[in-house]
Short mmCIF file of C-alpha atoms and ligand atoms in Angstrom, two decimals:
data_model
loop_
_atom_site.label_atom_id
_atom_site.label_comp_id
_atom_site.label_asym_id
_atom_site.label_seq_id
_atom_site.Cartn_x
_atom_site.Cartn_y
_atom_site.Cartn_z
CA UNK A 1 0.00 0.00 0.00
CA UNK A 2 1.64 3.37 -0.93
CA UNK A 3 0.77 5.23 2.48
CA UNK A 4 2.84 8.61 0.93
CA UNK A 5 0.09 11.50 0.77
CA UNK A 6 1.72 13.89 -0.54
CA UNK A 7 4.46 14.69 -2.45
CA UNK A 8 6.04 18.31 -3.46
CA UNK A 9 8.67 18.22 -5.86
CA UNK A 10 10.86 21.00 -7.09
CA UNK A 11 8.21 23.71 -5.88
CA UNK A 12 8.88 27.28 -6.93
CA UNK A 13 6.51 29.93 -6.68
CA UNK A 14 7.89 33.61 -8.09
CA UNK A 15 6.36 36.96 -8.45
CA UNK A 16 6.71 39.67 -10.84
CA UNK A 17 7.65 43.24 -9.64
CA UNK A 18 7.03 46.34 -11.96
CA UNK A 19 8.77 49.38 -10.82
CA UNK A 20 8.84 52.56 -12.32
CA UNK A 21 9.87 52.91 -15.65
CA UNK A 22 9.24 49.64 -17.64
CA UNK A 23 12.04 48.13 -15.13
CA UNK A 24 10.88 44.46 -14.14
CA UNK A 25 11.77 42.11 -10.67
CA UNK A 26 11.42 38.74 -9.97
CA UNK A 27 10.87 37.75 -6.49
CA UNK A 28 11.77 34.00 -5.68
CA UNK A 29 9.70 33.42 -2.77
CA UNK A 30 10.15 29.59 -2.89
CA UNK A 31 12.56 28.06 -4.73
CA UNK A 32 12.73 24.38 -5.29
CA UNK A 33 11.24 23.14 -2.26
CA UNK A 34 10.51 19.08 -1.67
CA UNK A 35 8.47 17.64 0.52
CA UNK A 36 6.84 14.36 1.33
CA UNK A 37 4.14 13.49 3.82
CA UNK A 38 3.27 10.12 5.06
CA UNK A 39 -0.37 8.97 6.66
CA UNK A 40 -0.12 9.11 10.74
CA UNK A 41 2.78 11.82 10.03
CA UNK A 42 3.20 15.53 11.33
CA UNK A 43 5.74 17.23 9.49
CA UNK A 44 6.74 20.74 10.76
CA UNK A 45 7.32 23.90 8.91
CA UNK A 46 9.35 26.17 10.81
CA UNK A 47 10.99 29.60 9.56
CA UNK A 48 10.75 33.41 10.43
CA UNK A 49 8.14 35.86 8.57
CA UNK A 50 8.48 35.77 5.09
CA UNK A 51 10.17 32.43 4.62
CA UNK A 52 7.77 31.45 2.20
CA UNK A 53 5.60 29.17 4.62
CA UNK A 54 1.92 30.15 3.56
CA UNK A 55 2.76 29.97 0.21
CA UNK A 56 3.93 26.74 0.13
CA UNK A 57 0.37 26.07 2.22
CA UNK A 58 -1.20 27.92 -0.70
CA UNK A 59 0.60 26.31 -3.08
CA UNK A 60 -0.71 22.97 -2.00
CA UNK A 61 -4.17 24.16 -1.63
CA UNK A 62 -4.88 25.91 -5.14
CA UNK A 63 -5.34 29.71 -3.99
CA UNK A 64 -2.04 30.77 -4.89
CA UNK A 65 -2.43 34.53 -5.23
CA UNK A 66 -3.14 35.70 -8.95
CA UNK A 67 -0.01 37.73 -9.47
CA UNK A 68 2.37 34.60 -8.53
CA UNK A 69 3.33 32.05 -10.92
CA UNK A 70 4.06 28.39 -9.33
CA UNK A 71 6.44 25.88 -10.79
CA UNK A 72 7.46 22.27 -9.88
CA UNK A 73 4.95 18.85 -9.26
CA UNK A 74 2.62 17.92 -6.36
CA UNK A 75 1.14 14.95 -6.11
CA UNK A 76 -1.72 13.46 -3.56
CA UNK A 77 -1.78 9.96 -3.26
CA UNK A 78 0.23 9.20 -5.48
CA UNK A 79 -1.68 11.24 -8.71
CA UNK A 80 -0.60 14.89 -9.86
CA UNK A 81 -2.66 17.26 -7.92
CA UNK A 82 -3.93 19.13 -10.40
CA UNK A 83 -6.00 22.71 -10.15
CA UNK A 84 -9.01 21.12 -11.05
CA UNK A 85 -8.33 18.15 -8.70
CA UNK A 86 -7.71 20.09 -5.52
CA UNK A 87 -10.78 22.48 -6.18
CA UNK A 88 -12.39 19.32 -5.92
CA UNK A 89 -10.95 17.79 -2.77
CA UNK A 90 -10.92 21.28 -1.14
CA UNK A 91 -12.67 21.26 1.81
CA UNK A 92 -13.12 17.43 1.83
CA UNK A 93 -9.88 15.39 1.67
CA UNK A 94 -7.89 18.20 1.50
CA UNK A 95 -8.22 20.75 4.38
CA UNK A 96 -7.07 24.22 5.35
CA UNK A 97 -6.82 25.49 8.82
CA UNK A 98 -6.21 28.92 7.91
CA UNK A 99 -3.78 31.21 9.73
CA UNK A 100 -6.17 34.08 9.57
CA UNK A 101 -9.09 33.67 11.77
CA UNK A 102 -10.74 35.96 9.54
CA UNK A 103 -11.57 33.38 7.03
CA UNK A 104 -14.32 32.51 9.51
CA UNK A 105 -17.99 34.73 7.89
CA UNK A 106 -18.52 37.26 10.71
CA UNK A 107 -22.48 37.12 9.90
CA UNK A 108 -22.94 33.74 9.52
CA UNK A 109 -23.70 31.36 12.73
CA UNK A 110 -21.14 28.96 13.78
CA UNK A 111 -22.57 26.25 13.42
CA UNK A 112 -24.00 26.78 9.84
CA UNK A 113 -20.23 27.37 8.79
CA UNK A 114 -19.02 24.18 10.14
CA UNK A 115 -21.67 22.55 8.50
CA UNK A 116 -20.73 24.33 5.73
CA UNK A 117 -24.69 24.98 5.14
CA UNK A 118 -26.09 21.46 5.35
CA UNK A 119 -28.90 21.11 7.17
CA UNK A 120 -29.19 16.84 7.15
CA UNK A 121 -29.52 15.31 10.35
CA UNK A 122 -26.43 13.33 9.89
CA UNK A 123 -24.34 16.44 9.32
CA UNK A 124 -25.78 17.91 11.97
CA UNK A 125 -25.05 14.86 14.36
CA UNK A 126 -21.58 14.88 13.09
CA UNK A 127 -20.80 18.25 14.01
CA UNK A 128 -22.04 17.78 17.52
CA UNK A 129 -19.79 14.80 17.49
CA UNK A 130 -16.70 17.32 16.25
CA UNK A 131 -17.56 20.11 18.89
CA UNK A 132 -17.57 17.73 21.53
CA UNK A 133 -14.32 15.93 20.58
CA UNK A 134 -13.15 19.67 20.69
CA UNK A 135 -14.39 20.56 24.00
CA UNK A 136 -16.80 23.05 22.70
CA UNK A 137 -20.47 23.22 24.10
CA UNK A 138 -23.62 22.41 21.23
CA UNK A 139 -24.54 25.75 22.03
CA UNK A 140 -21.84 27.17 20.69
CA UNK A 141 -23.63 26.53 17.17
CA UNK A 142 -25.78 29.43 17.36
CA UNK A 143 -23.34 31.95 17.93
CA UNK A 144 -21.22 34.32 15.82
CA UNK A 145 -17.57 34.52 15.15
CA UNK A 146 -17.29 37.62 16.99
CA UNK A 147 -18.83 36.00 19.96
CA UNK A 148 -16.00 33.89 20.54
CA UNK A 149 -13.14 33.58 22.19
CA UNK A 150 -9.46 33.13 20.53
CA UNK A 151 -8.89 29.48 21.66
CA UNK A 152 -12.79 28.47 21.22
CA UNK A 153 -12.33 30.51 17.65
CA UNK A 154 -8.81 28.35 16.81
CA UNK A 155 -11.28 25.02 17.73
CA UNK A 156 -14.05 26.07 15.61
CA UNK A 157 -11.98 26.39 12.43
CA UNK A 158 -10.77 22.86 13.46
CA UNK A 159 -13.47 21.64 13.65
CA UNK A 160 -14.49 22.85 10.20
CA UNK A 161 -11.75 21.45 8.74
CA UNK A 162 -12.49 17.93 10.15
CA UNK A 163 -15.83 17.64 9.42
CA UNK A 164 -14.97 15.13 6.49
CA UNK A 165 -11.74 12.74 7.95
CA UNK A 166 -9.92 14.69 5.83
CA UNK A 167 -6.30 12.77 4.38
CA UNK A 168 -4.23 16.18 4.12
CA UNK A 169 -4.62 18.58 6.38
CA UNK A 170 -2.43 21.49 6.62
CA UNK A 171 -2.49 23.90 9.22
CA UNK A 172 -1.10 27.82 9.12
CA UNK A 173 0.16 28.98 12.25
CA UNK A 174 -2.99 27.31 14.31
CA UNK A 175 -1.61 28.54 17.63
CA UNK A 176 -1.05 32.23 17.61
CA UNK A 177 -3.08 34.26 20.40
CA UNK A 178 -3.18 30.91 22.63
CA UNK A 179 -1.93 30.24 25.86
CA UNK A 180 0.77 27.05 26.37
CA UNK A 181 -2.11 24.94 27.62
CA UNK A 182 -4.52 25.82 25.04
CA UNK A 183 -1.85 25.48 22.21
CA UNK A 184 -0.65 21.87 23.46
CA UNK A 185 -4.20 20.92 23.63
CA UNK A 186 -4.57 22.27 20.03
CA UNK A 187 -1.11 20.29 19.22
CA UNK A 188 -2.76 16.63 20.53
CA UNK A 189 -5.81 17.51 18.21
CA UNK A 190 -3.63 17.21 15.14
CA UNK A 191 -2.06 14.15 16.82
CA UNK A 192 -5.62 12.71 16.81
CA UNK A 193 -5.83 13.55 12.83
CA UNK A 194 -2.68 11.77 11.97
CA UNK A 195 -3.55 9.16 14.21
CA UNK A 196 -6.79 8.47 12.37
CA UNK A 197 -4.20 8.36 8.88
CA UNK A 198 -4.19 12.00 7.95
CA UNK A 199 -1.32 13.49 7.23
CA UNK A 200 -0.68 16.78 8.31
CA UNK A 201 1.64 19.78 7.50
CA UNK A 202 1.90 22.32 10.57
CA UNK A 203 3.35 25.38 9.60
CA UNK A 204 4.90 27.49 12.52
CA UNK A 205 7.27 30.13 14.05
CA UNK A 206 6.70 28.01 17.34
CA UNK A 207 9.54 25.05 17.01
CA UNK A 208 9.35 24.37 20.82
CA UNK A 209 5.73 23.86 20.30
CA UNK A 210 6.02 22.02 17.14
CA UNK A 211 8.28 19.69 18.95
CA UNK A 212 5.80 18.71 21.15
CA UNK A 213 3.73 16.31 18.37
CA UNK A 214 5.87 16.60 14.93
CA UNK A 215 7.41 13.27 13.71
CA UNK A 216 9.87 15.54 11.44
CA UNK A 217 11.10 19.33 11.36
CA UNK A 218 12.03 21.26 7.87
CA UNK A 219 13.38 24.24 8.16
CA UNK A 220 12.75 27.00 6.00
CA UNK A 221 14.74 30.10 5.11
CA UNK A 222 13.87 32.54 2.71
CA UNK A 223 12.34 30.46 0.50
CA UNK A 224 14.60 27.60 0.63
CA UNK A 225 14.54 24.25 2.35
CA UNK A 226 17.73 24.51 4.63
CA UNK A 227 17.36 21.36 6.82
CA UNK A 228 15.15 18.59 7.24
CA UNK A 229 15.38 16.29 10.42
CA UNK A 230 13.55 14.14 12.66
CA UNK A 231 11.87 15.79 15.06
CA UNK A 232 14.07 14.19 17.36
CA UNK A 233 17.42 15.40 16.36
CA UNK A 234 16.26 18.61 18.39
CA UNK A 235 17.00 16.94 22.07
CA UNK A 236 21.03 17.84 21.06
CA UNK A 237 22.10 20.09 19.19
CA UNK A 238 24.85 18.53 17.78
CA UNK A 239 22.55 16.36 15.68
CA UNK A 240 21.26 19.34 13.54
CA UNK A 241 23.46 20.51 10.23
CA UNK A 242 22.75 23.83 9.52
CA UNK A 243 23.33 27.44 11.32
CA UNK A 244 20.23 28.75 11.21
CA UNK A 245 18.79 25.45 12.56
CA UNK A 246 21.23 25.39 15.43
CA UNK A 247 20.10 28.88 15.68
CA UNK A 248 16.92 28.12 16.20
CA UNK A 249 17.49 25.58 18.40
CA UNK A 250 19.08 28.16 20.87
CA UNK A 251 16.63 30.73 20.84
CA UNK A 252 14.44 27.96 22.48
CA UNK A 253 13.79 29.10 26.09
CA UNK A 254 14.45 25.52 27.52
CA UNK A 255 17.95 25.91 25.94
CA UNK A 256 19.02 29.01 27.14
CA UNK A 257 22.10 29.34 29.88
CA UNK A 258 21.09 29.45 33.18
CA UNK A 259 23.64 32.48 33.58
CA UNK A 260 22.46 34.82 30.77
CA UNK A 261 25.68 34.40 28.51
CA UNK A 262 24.16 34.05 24.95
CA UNK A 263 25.00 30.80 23.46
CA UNK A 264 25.09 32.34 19.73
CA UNK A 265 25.13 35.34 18.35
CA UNK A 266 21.88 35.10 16.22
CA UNK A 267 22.65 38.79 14.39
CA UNK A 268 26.04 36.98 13.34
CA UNK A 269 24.58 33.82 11.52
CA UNK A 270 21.49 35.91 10.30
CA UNK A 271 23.24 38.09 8.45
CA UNK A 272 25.78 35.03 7.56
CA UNK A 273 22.27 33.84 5.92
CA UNK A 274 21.83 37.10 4.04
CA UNK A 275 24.91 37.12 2.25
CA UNK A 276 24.47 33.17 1.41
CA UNK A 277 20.48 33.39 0.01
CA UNK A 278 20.37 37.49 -0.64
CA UNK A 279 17.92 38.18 1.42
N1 ATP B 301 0.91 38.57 -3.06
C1 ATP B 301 2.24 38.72 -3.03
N2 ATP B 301 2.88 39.58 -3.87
C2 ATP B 301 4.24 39.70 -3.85
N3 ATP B 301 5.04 39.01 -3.03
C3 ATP B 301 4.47 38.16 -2.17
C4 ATP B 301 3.05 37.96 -2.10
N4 ATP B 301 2.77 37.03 -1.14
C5 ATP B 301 3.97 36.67 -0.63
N5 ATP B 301 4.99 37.34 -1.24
C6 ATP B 301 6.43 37.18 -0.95
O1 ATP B 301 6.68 35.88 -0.49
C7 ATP B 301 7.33 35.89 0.78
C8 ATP B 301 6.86 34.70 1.58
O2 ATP B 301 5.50 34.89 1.97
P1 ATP B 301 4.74 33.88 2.93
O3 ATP B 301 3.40 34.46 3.19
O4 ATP B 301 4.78 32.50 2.38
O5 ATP B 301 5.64 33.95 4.25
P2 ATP B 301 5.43 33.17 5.63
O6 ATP B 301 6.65 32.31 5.86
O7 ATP B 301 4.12 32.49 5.65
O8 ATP B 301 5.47 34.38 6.68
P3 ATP B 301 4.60 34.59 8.05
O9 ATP B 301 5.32 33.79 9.07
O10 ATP B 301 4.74 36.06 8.29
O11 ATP B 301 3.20 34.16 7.81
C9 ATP B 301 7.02 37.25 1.36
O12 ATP B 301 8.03 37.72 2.18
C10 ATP B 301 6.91 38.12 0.14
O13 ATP B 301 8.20 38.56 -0.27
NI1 NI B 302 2.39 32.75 6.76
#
């Protein structure tokens, strides 16, 4: 059984600048990235603003934005995922869980929205069954967005996205706005997904979090895959390859030195990273 769910292959996603006069720029804002996902896997995308993260979630999803031009192969389950494929599987196999909360309607009840309008009985019982498993109260149905807290917010657009067992599910920073115990808790919900044989992409600036429940860790730098490891390699330092992922290993709090002295100096390798990718 090929248990691979998806596959990214030589991604590269550019934009076109036109600046005054006829001049014209081309910004490289991922450049031949790879990436595979396995069912019952959490794989980790970690890298600063701009690194090219949500694009690479857009990428995968179809909503690119319409000034970008994408290059390279993805394939779900084995097949090329093509653009009339994944507007297909959108929603269903395939599921966003968006790093804006704003993709939630703000005039539109919850619970209509996570039944995505459907009014059956069965989709109805399901979502009950989804709010539950998410610690949220039936009632909760019947409010609006803006009545909401952020964590009870961050579980409703879970819940939306699992309405249908999705396969891929790929999550945008999920945890901003939380507190540790509300972000762990959000962090064993994806567990749960990959558990049940989805495979799931969690994109975020949080690696200590990320630790937590990802199988494997790829680090991103502008644009650019620079590492990829087992989530593991991250109890010792020595294990990881690259700078900017030891870096980032020392800018966790857990790793700091008890007596202040900085372990690295972070301004040193970042703007070691600037000369290397331009940027
Ligand atoms: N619509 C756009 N037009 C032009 N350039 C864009 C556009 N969207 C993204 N970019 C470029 O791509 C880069 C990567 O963007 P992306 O949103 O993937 O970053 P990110 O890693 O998700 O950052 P963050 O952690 O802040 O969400 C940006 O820094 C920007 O240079
Ligand atoms: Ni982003």
């Amino acid at each position: 059984m090929n248990d691979t769910i998806l596959e990214v292959k030589d991604l590269s996603v550019t934009f076109t600048q036109y600046e005054r006069g006829f001049s014209r720029r081309t910004i490289h804002a991922v450049e031949k990235m790879d990436l595979e996902i396995k069912s019952g896997e959490i794989v980790a995308v970690v890298g600063s603003s701009g690194s090219g993260k949500s694009l690479l979630a857009h990428a995968i999803m179809g909503i690119l934005p319409y000034n970008s031009e994408m290059d390279g192969e993805i394939r779900f389950l084995g097949e090329p995922l093509t653009e009339k494929k994944v507007k297909r599987l959108r929603g269903h196999e395939i599921v966003l869980v968006p790093q804006s909360v704003s993709y939630l309607d703000p005039l539109m009840k919850i619970g209509d929205q996570i039944q995505n309008g459907k009014k059956d009985v069965s989709v109805k019982e399901k979502c009950l069954a989804v709010l539950k498993r998410y610690g949220l109260a039936p009632d909760i149905r019947r409010k609006y967005p803006f009545q909401l807290s952020g964590g009870m917010t961050r579980r409703v657009l879970i819940s939306t996205a699992v309405m249908e067992k999705p396969k891929l599910v790929i999550a945008d920073e999920p945890t901003p706005g939380l507190h540790l115990e509300a972000a762990t808790r959000v962090m064993g919900h994806f567990r749960e997904m990959a558990d049940d044989g989805a495979g799931v992409l969690l994109i975020t600036h949080d690696l200590e979090l990320a630790l937590l429940t990802a199988d494997r860790v790829i680090v991103l730098y502008g644009g650019r895959v620079v590492e990829e490891t087992d989530a593991a390699a991250f109890q010792d330092e020595r294990n990881l390859k690259h700078p900017y992922t030891k870096a980032l290993f020392r800018s966790m709090p857990k790793n700091w030195k008890k007596d202040g002295e900085q372990l690295c100096d972070m301004g040193e390798i970042l703007e070691d990273m600037r000369k290397e990718y331009g940027r």
